[in-house]
């Protein structure tokens, strides 16, 4: 571990690495607890599935609005400022749940979640490139993979904590408690970041290269591998968010289990397989090209959605677990494939790809609308279509590269 975050001249970045890695956990937790929050608001506020889907819409909408400003903050003031800005927004949004629990206004909760979404955008925009410079360049991929594993841990803990406070407690659930805890933790992490001197290694080099890069621009919009990848990433986030948002609805309605039990299935079963799939996919890519692994996972996710839509009861529920396993590698793999050919335009292309996370605002609304007017099962046609297009992207990727 020490060698992973140490340079050849003996500089050790263990403390900043630990702090940065904590961020991966924090935004994984923030996203996954939304899936419990969705069902909770349906029950306590007696709102429709379509209306409850606004929870995901405002968080992921924050990515679309904040992605470019976050990038500008990081380029002008550095990674640490970007991280602290994100943490302050995240913590503020979380603590707004305290007055929100008294007001019990759905619109106020949506505002709080939008603030959290803007904070998460800053964190993701800063943390991913920052962790790669905390050591020698040849170990950059190992560092970021290690950090991403804690993102998966956050996805496991979110439904577990949310289910405990919102479904498992006797009496009236207190929605402010889990968000107060996470808000305090986030502010403590922000204080640590403000106290610790963090290296801006790599930032100066990026700034020096800007002039040269401007003179050698590639038109990324003429690269089919990028443009199709942008669409595929948008659809992946849409599919993942839609599936997670309505997993509890599906299982309580079709498998006849309680909301608390469903949250446990989502946490340990679904997100546990998600982490396992990410590790297994990374290992498999040592033997197969990334696009082939993506194609295999796309086909598996399609088969899983067929099970969810067509099979009854608990049998249909098991299709989700195959899907969680298969979708685990999709985001980083599509991201990497999309920027493979962009050359010096990597930063610009990455900004657009981060904006594509707004896909998470679209699918839950569409699925909720279908569920309200038809059935929850039929709502999962939306992620089925998303995975189909992702499979097409993976299988045609070689030809897309040739068309550049």
GROMACS .gro file of C-alpha atoms in nm:
model
  404
    1UNK     CA    1   0.000   0.000   0.000
    2UNK     CA    2   0.278   0.245   0.093
    3UNK     CA    3   0.455   0.194  -0.241
    4UNK     CA    4   0.128   0.257  -0.426
    5UNK     CA    5   0.112   0.616  -0.298
    6UNK     CA    6   0.485   0.694  -0.287
    7UNK     CA    7   0.704   0.859  -0.549
    8UNK     CA    8   1.053   0.751  -0.646
    9UNK     CA    9   1.200   1.045  -0.456
   10UNK     CA   10   1.035   0.927  -0.132
   11UNK     CA   11   0.731   1.159  -0.114
   12UNK     CA   12   0.439   0.974   0.048
   13UNK     CA   13   0.078   1.064  -0.034
   14UNK     CA   14  -0.095   0.815   0.197
   15UNK     CA   15  -0.297   1.076   0.392
   16UNK     CA   16  -0.436   1.261   0.088
   17UNK     CA   17  -0.505   0.924  -0.080
   18UNK     CA   18  -0.710   0.806   0.218
   19UNK     CA   19  -0.903   1.133   0.219
   20UNK     CA   20  -0.971   1.117  -0.155
   21UNK     CA   21  -1.077   0.753  -0.132
   22UNK     CA   22  -1.331   0.845   0.135
   23UNK     CA   23  -1.502   1.062  -0.126
   24UNK     CA   24  -1.572   0.759  -0.346
   25UNK     CA   25  -1.757   0.600  -0.055
   26UNK     CA   26  -1.949   0.919   0.018
   27UNK     CA   27  -2.096   0.967  -0.327
   28UNK     CA   28  -2.175   0.595  -0.362
   29UNK     CA   29  -2.369   0.618  -0.036
   30UNK     CA   30  -2.549   0.935  -0.146
   31UNK     CA   31  -2.671   0.775  -0.468
   32UNK     CA   32  -2.781   0.441  -0.326
   33UNK     CA   33  -2.980   0.580  -0.032
   34UNK     CA   34  -3.202   0.752  -0.289
   35UNK     CA   35  -3.347   0.414  -0.382
   36UNK     CA   36  -3.483   0.372  -0.028
   37UNK     CA   37  -3.591   0.735  -0.012
   38UNK     CA   38  -3.799   0.685  -0.326
   39UNK     CA   39  -4.023   0.420  -0.167
   40UNK     CA   40  -4.033   0.605   0.166
   41UNK     CA   41  -4.178   0.920   0.010
   42UNK     CA   42  -4.436   0.717  -0.180
   43UNK     CA   43  -4.561   0.571   0.147
   44UNK     CA   44  -4.539   0.871   0.381
   45UNK     CA   45  -4.647   1.144   0.142
   46UNK     CA   46  -4.883   0.930  -0.065
   47UNK     CA   47  -4.733   1.039  -0.395
   48UNK     CA   48  -4.724   0.853  -0.725
   49UNK     CA   49  -4.424   0.666  -0.860
   50UNK     CA   50  -4.386   0.931  -1.128
   51UNK     CA   51  -4.368   1.209  -0.870
   52UNK     CA   52  -4.130   1.017  -0.644
   53UNK     CA   53  -3.896   0.974  -0.941
   54UNK     CA   54  -3.826   1.347  -0.918
   55UNK     CA   55  -3.588   1.250  -0.637
   56UNK     CA   56  -3.347   1.102  -0.889
   57UNK     CA   57  -3.429   1.371  -1.145
   58UNK     CA   58  -3.309   1.660  -0.929
   59UNK     CA   59  -2.991   1.485  -0.813
   60UNK     CA   60  -2.885   1.379  -1.161
   61UNK     CA   61  -3.004   1.709  -1.303
   62UNK     CA   62  -2.746   1.870  -1.076
   63UNK     CA   63  -2.476   1.685  -1.270
   64UNK     CA   64  -2.591   1.843  -1.596
   65UNK     CA   65  -2.601   2.193  -1.451
   66UNK     CA   66  -2.288   2.177  -1.235
   67UNK     CA   67  -2.046   1.974  -1.451
   68UNK     CA   68  -1.899   2.264  -1.648
   69UNK     CA   69  -1.877   2.506  -1.348
   70UNK     CA   70  -1.709   2.231  -1.146
   71UNK     CA   71  -1.450   2.183  -1.418
   72UNK     CA   72  -1.379   2.557  -1.428
   73UNK     CA   73  -1.336   2.571  -1.050
   74UNK     CA   74  -1.084   2.287  -1.059
   75UNK     CA   75  -0.888   2.431  -1.352
   76UNK     CA   76  -0.866   2.776  -1.191
   77UNK     CA   77  -0.825   2.698  -0.821
   78UNK     CA   78  -0.704   2.338  -0.808
   79UNK     CA   79  -0.830   1.995  -0.707
   80UNK     CA   80  -0.854   2.066  -0.335
   81UNK     CA   81  -1.080   2.367  -0.387
   82UNK     CA   82  -1.303   2.156  -0.611
   83UNK     CA   83  -1.323   1.884  -0.346
   84UNK     CA   84  -1.395   2.126  -0.061
   85UNK     CA   85  -1.664   2.302  -0.268
   86UNK     CA   86  -1.828   1.968  -0.336
   87UNK     CA   87  -1.814   1.864   0.028
   88UNK     CA   88  -1.965   2.191   0.149
   89UNK     CA   89  -2.253   2.162  -0.097
   90UNK     CA   90  -2.305   1.794  -0.011
   91UNK     CA   91  -2.302   1.859   0.364
   92UNK     CA   92  -2.533   2.160   0.335
   93UNK     CA   93  -2.786   1.966   0.132
   94UNK     CA   94  -2.776   1.678   0.380
   95UNK     CA   95  -2.829   1.900   0.686
   96UNK     CA   96  -3.123   2.072   0.513
   97UNK     CA   97  -3.309   1.747   0.582
   98UNK     CA   98  -3.332   1.860   0.948
   99UNK     CA   99  -3.573   2.149   0.878
  100UNK     CA  100  -3.715   1.940   0.594
  101UNK     CA  101  -3.828   1.671   0.840
  102UNK     CA  102  -4.033   1.935   1.020
  103UNK     CA  103  -4.174   2.100   0.710
  104UNK     CA  104  -4.242   1.764   0.537
  105UNK     CA  105  -4.253   1.946   0.206
  106UNK     CA  106  -4.165   1.727  -0.091
  107UNK     CA  107  -4.046   2.034  -0.285
  108UNK     CA  108  -3.811   2.132  -0.001
  109UNK     CA  109  -3.664   1.781   0.001
  110UNK     CA  110  -3.610   1.806  -0.376
  111UNK     CA  111  -3.425   2.135  -0.328
  112UNK     CA  112  -3.203   1.974  -0.062
  113UNK     CA  113  -3.127   1.681  -0.293
  114UNK     CA  114  -3.044   1.917  -0.581
  115UNK     CA  115  -2.782   2.085  -0.359
  116UNK     CA  116  -2.641   1.740  -0.279
  117UNK     CA  117  -2.631   1.657  -0.651
  118UNK     CA  118  -2.431   1.972  -0.727
  119UNK     CA  119  -2.186   1.878  -0.453
  120UNK     CA  120  -2.146   1.525  -0.587
  121UNK     CA  121  -2.069   1.666  -0.931
  122UNK     CA  122  -1.777   1.865  -0.790
  123UNK     CA  123  -1.650   1.561  -0.602
  124UNK     CA  124  -1.661   1.327  -0.903
  125UNK     CA  125  -1.507   1.585  -1.135
  126UNK     CA  126  -1.216   1.641  -0.896
  127UNK     CA  127  -1.155   1.305  -0.730
  128UNK     CA  128  -1.119   1.080  -1.034
  129UNK     CA  129  -0.828   1.266  -1.197
  130UNK     CA  130  -0.677   1.368  -0.862
  131UNK     CA  131  -0.631   1.016  -0.730
  132UNK     CA  132  -0.429   0.925  -1.039
  133UNK     CA  133  -0.151   1.175  -0.955
  134UNK     CA  134  -0.094   1.066  -0.593
  135UNK     CA  135   0.208   0.852  -0.674
  136UNK     CA  136   0.396   0.724  -0.974
  137UNK     CA  137   0.217   0.735  -1.314
  138UNK     CA  138   0.260   0.362  -1.375
  139UNK     CA  139   0.048   0.280  -1.068
  140UNK     CA  140  -0.232   0.528  -1.149
  141UNK     CA  141  -0.480   0.262  -1.264
  142UNK     CA  142  -0.423   0.052  -0.952
  143UNK     CA  143  -0.488   0.355  -0.730
  144UNK     CA  144  -0.811   0.453  -0.899
  145UNK     CA  145  -0.937   0.093  -0.902
  146UNK     CA  146  -0.869   0.068  -0.530
  147UNK     CA  147  -1.059   0.393  -0.469
  148UNK     CA  148  -1.351   0.279  -0.687
  149UNK     CA  149  -1.393  -0.032  -0.475
  150UNK     CA  150  -1.496   0.197  -0.189
  151UNK     CA  151  -1.757   0.349  -0.416
  152UNK     CA  152  -1.913   0.004  -0.434
  153UNK     CA  153  -1.899  -0.020  -0.054
  154UNK     CA  154  -2.096   0.304  -0.039
  155UNK     CA  155  -2.359   0.153  -0.270
  156UNK     CA  156  -2.395  -0.138  -0.026
  157UNK     CA  157  -2.424   0.082   0.284
  158UNK     CA  158  -2.678   0.328   0.143
  159UNK     CA  159  -2.979   0.093   0.122
  160UNK     CA  160  -2.872  -0.074   0.447
  161UNK     CA  161  -2.866   0.249   0.648
  162UNK     CA  162  -3.169   0.394   0.474
  163UNK     CA  163  -3.372   0.077   0.522
  164UNK     CA  164  -3.281   0.065   0.892
  165UNK     CA  165  -3.386   0.422   0.969
  166UNK     CA  166  -3.687   0.445   0.738
  167UNK     CA  167  -3.839   0.097   0.741
  168UNK     CA  168  -3.705  -0.109   1.033
  169UNK     CA  169  -3.768   0.129   1.325
  170UNK     CA  170  -4.083   0.106   1.533
  171UNK     CA  171  -4.305   0.412   1.521
  172UNK     CA  172  -4.266   0.704   1.279
  173UNK     CA  173  -3.949   0.702   1.070
  174UNK     CA  174  -3.717   0.999   1.116
  175UNK     CA  175  -3.582   1.089   0.777
  176UNK     CA  176  -3.350   1.353   0.922
  177UNK     CA  177  -3.136   1.104   1.118
  178UNK     CA  178  -2.938   0.935   0.837
  179UNK     CA  179  -2.885   1.264   0.654
  180UNK     CA  180  -2.777   1.442   0.972
  181UNK     CA  181  -2.517   1.172   1.035
  182UNK     CA  182  -2.382   1.183   0.680
  183UNK     CA  183  -2.391   1.564   0.678
  184UNK     CA  184  -2.177   1.584   0.991
  185UNK     CA  185  -1.933   1.328   0.850
  186UNK     CA  186  -1.906   1.520   0.523
  187UNK     CA  187  -1.830   1.848   0.702
  188UNK     CA  188  -1.565   1.675   0.914
  189UNK     CA  189  -1.403   1.544   0.595
  190UNK     CA  190  -1.418   1.899   0.451
  191UNK     CA  191  -1.235   2.030   0.759
  192UNK     CA  192  -0.968   1.763   0.715
  193UNK     CA  193  -0.921   1.862   0.351
  194UNK     CA  194  -0.887   2.227   0.450
  195UNK     CA  195  -0.620   2.141   0.710
  196UNK     CA  196  -0.408   1.901   0.509
  197UNK     CA  197  -0.177   2.030   0.240
  198UNK     CA  198  -0.270   1.844  -0.076
  199UNK     CA  199  -0.035   1.830  -0.374
  200UNK     CA  200  -0.156   1.983  -0.698
  201UNK     CA  201   0.079   1.752  -0.882
  202UNK     CA  202  -0.008   1.726  -1.248
  203UNK     CA  203  -0.219   2.043  -1.256
  204UNK     CA  204   0.070   2.266  -1.356
  205UNK     CA  205   0.163   2.032  -1.640
  206UNK     CA  206  -0.195   2.036  -1.764
  207UNK     CA  207  -0.199   2.417  -1.767
  208UNK     CA  208   0.132   2.433  -1.959
  209UNK     CA  209  -0.006   2.199  -2.224
  210UNK     CA  210  -0.322   2.400  -2.281
  211UNK     CA  211  -0.168   2.629  -2.546
  212UNK     CA  212  -0.026   2.337  -2.742
  213UNK     CA  213  -0.351   2.144  -2.721
  214UNK     CA  214  -0.551   2.439  -2.851
  215UNK     CA  215  -0.338   2.435  -3.165
  216UNK     CA  216  -0.392   2.059  -3.220
  217UNK     CA  217  -0.764   2.023  -3.155
  218UNK     CA  218  -0.957   1.719  -3.268
  219UNK     CA  219  -1.325   1.760  -3.353
  220UNK     CA  220  -1.466   1.508  -3.105
  221UNK     CA  221  -1.811   1.535  -3.259
  222UNK     CA  222  -1.676   1.372  -3.575
  223UNK     CA  223  -1.560   1.066  -3.379
  224UNK     CA  224  -1.835   0.798  -3.387
  225UNK     CA  225  -1.671   0.613  -3.098
  226UNK     CA  226  -1.715   0.924  -2.881
  227UNK     CA  227  -2.060   1.039  -2.993
  228UNK     CA  228  -2.210   0.689  -2.971
  229UNK     CA  229  -2.027   0.641  -2.641
  230UNK     CA  230  -2.184   0.960  -2.507
  231UNK     CA  231  -2.528   0.821  -2.591
  232UNK     CA  232  -2.439   0.481  -2.443
  233UNK     CA  233  -2.318   0.637  -2.117
  234UNK     CA  234  -2.635   0.847  -2.092
  235UNK     CA  235  -2.844   0.532  -2.138
  236UNK     CA  236  -2.639   0.330  -1.889
  237UNK     CA  237  -2.688   0.583  -1.611
  238UNK     CA  238  -3.056   0.598  -1.706
  239UNK     CA  239  -3.089   0.219  -1.684
  240UNK     CA  240  -2.896   0.182  -1.359
  241UNK     CA  241  -3.087   0.461  -1.187
  242UNK     CA  242  -3.424   0.336  -1.305
  243UNK     CA  243  -3.354  -0.019  -1.190
  244UNK     CA  244  -3.229   0.089  -0.848
  245UNK     CA  245  -3.513   0.338  -0.802
  246UNK     CA  246  -3.791   0.082  -0.848
  247UNK     CA  247  -3.629  -0.237  -0.721
  248UNK     CA  248  -3.811  -0.203  -0.388
  249UNK     CA  249  -4.141  -0.127  -0.562
  250UNK     CA  250  -4.102  -0.432  -0.785
  251UNK     CA  251  -4.016  -0.671  -0.505
  252UNK     CA  252  -4.287  -0.553  -0.265
  253UNK     CA  253  -4.552  -0.572  -0.537
  254UNK     CA  254  -4.446  -0.892  -0.714
  255UNK     CA  255  -4.238  -1.096  -0.467
  256UNK     CA  256  -4.457  -1.001  -0.169
  257UNK     CA  257  -4.176  -0.908   0.069
  258UNK     CA  258  -4.157  -0.607   0.302
  259UNK     CA  259  -3.986  -0.282   0.208
  260UNK     CA  260  -3.723  -0.338   0.477
  261UNK     CA  261  -3.644  -0.687   0.352
  262UNK     CA  262  -3.627  -0.552  -0.002
  263UNK     CA  263  -3.375  -0.286   0.108
  264UNK     CA  264  -3.159  -0.564   0.255
  265UNK     CA  265  -3.179  -0.759  -0.071
  266UNK     CA  266  -3.077  -0.446  -0.258
  267UNK     CA  267  -2.788  -0.375  -0.023
  268UNK     CA  268  -2.629  -0.716   0.030
  269UNK     CA  269  -2.756  -0.898  -0.279
  270UNK     CA  270  -2.770  -0.636  -0.551
  271UNK     CA  271  -2.489  -0.404  -0.451
  272UNK     CA  272  -2.275  -0.692  -0.326
  273UNK     CA  273  -2.292  -0.849  -0.672
  274UNK     CA  274  -2.225  -0.508  -0.823
  275UNK     CA  275  -1.893  -0.490  -0.635
  276UNK     CA  276  -1.809  -0.851  -0.723
  277UNK     CA  277  -1.887  -0.786  -1.089
  278UNK     CA  278  -1.660  -0.483  -1.097
  279UNK     CA  279  -1.371  -0.683  -0.955
  280UNK     CA  280  -1.437  -0.980  -1.181
  281UNK     CA  281  -1.472  -0.758  -1.489
  282UNK     CA  282  -1.141  -0.587  -1.418
  283UNK     CA  283  -0.974  -0.929  -1.396
  284UNK     CA  284  -1.142  -1.049  -1.717
  285UNK     CA  285  -1.019  -0.746  -1.909
  286UNK     CA  286  -0.670  -0.881  -1.860
  287UNK     CA  287  -0.765  -1.154  -2.108
  288UNK     CA  288  -1.037  -0.998  -2.327
  289UNK     CA  289  -1.068  -0.659  -2.491
  290UNK     CA  290  -1.282  -0.415  -2.298
  291UNK     CA  291  -1.548  -0.390  -2.571
  292UNK     CA  292  -1.591  -0.768  -2.570
  293UNK     CA  293  -1.641  -0.774  -2.195
  294UNK     CA  294  -1.891  -0.491  -2.235
  295UNK     CA  295  -2.077  -0.691  -2.502
  296UNK     CA  296  -2.097  -0.997  -2.276
  297UNK     CA  297  -2.228  -0.787  -1.990
  298UNK     CA  298  -2.474  -0.610  -2.218
  299UNK     CA  299  -2.615  -0.941  -2.332
  300UNK     CA  300  -2.639  -1.061  -1.971
  301UNK     CA  301  -2.820  -0.744  -1.865
  302UNK     CA  302  -3.067  -0.785  -2.153
  303UNK     CA  303  -3.142  -1.142  -2.045
  304UNK     CA  304  -3.188  -1.019  -1.688
  305UNK     CA  305  -3.447  -0.759  -1.793
  306UNK     CA  306  -3.638  -1.025  -1.988
  307UNK     CA  307  -3.661  -1.227  -1.665
  308UNK     CA  308  -3.775  -0.923  -1.467
  309UNK     CA  309  -4.047  -0.834  -1.718
  310UNK     CA  310  -4.180  -1.179  -1.807
  311UNK     CA  311  -4.124  -1.409  -1.510
  312UNK     CA  312  -4.351  -1.408  -1.204
  313UNK     CA  313  -4.284  -1.330  -0.836
  314UNK     CA  314  -3.951  -1.414  -0.677
  315UNK     CA  315  -3.828  -1.579  -0.996
  316UNK     CA  316  -3.849  -1.245  -1.173
  317UNK     CA  317  -3.675  -1.077  -0.881
  318UNK     CA  318  -3.370  -1.298  -0.926
  319UNK     CA  319  -3.320  -1.141  -1.269
  320UNK     CA  320  -3.217  -0.820  -1.092
  321UNK     CA  321  -2.916  -0.988  -0.936
  322UNK     CA  322  -2.783  -1.099  -1.273
  323UNK     CA  323  -2.834  -0.742  -1.393
  324UNK     CA  324  -2.648  -0.589  -1.097
  325UNK     CA  325  -2.355  -0.821  -1.167
  326UNK     CA  326  -2.347  -0.745  -1.541
  327UNK     CA  327  -2.395  -0.368  -1.524
  328UNK     CA  328  -2.114  -0.316  -1.274
  329UNK     CA  329  -1.838  -0.263  -1.532
  330UNK     CA  330  -2.044  -0.059  -1.779
  331UNK     CA  331  -1.984   0.299  -1.663
  332UNK     CA  332  -1.601   0.293  -1.644
  333UNK     CA  333  -1.575   0.075  -1.955
  334UNK     CA  334  -1.799   0.293  -2.173
  335UNK     CA  335  -1.621   0.602  -2.040
  336UNK     CA  336  -1.280   0.462  -2.131
  337UNK     CA  337  -1.390   0.345  -2.477
  338UNK     CA  338  -1.551   0.680  -2.553
  339UNK     CA  339  -1.234   0.883  -2.483
  340UNK     CA  340  -0.990   0.634  -2.634
  341UNK     CA  341  -0.956   0.825  -2.962
  342UNK     CA  342  -1.003   1.187  -2.852
  343UNK     CA  343  -0.632   1.264  -2.812
  344UNK     CA  344  -0.563   1.608  -2.669
  345UNK     CA  345  -0.937   1.674  -2.624
  346UNK     CA  346  -0.964   1.436  -2.330
  347UNK     CA  347  -1.062   1.707  -2.079
  348UNK     CA  348  -1.334   1.849  -2.302
  349UNK     CA  349  -1.468   1.503  -2.388
  350UNK     CA  350  -1.465   1.402  -2.021
  351UNK     CA  351  -1.673   1.707  -1.929
  352UNK     CA  352  -1.943   1.610  -2.176
  353UNK     CA  353  -1.936   1.251  -2.055
  354UNK     CA  354  -1.986   1.367  -1.696
  355UNK     CA  355  -2.282   1.574  -1.813
  356UNK     CA  356  -2.435   1.257  -1.962
  357UNK     CA  357  -2.499   1.140  -1.605
  358UNK     CA  358  -2.818   1.347  -1.639
  359UNK     CA  359  -2.957   1.027  -1.793
  360UNK     CA  360  -3.032   0.928  -1.435
  361UNK     CA  361  -3.299   1.200  -1.428
  362UNK     CA  362  -3.488   1.062  -1.728
  363UNK     CA  363  -3.546   0.688  -1.679
  364UNK     CA  364  -3.708   0.699  -1.332
  365UNK     CA  365  -3.964   0.953  -1.453
  366UNK     CA  366  -4.044   0.745  -1.761
  367UNK     CA  367  -4.062   0.421  -1.565
  368UNK     CA  368  -4.276   0.580  -1.296
  369UNK     CA  369  -4.518   0.708  -1.559
  370UNK     CA  370  -4.546   0.362  -1.716
  371UNK     CA  371  -4.593   0.201  -1.373
  372UNK     CA  372  -4.869   0.446  -1.275
  373UNK     CA  373  -5.065   0.390  -1.595
  374UNK     CA  374  -4.982   0.024  -1.659
  375UNK     CA  375  -4.766  -0.192  -1.430
  376UNK     CA  376  -4.428  -0.182  -1.258
  377UNK     CA  377  -4.310  -0.481  -1.461
  378UNK     CA  378  -4.371  -0.303  -1.790
  379UNK     CA  379  -4.172  -0.004  -1.664
  380UNK     CA  380  -3.855  -0.213  -1.693
  381UNK     CA  381  -3.889  -0.204  -2.072
  382UNK     CA  382  -3.700   0.126  -2.042
  383UNK     CA  383  -3.372  -0.026  -1.910
  384UNK     CA  384  -3.418  -0.316  -2.156
  385UNK     CA  385  -3.399  -0.069  -2.446
  386UNK     CA  386  -3.101   0.106  -2.284
  387UNK     CA  387  -2.903  -0.217  -2.252
  388UNK     CA  388  -2.989  -0.313  -2.610
  389UNK     CA  389  -2.829   0.007  -2.743
  390UNK     CA  390  -2.527  -0.043  -2.516
  391UNK     CA  391  -2.487  -0.394  -2.660
  392UNK     CA  392  -2.496  -0.249  -3.012
  393UNK     CA  393  -2.228   0.004  -2.915
  394UNK     CA  394  -2.004  -0.270  -2.778
  395UNK     CA  395  -2.044  -0.502  -3.077
  396UNK     CA  396  -1.989  -0.222  -3.332
  397UNK     CA  397  -1.708  -0.046  -3.149
  398UNK     CA  398  -1.434  -0.181  -3.379
  399UNK     CA  399  -1.614  -0.043  -3.687
  400UNK     CA  400  -1.673   0.290  -3.513
  401UNK     CA  401  -1.298   0.327  -3.457
  402UNK     CA  402  -1.233   0.258  -3.825
  403UNK     CA  403  -1.478   0.532  -3.927
  404UNK     CA  404  -1.294   0.810  -3.743
   0.00000   0.00000   0.00000
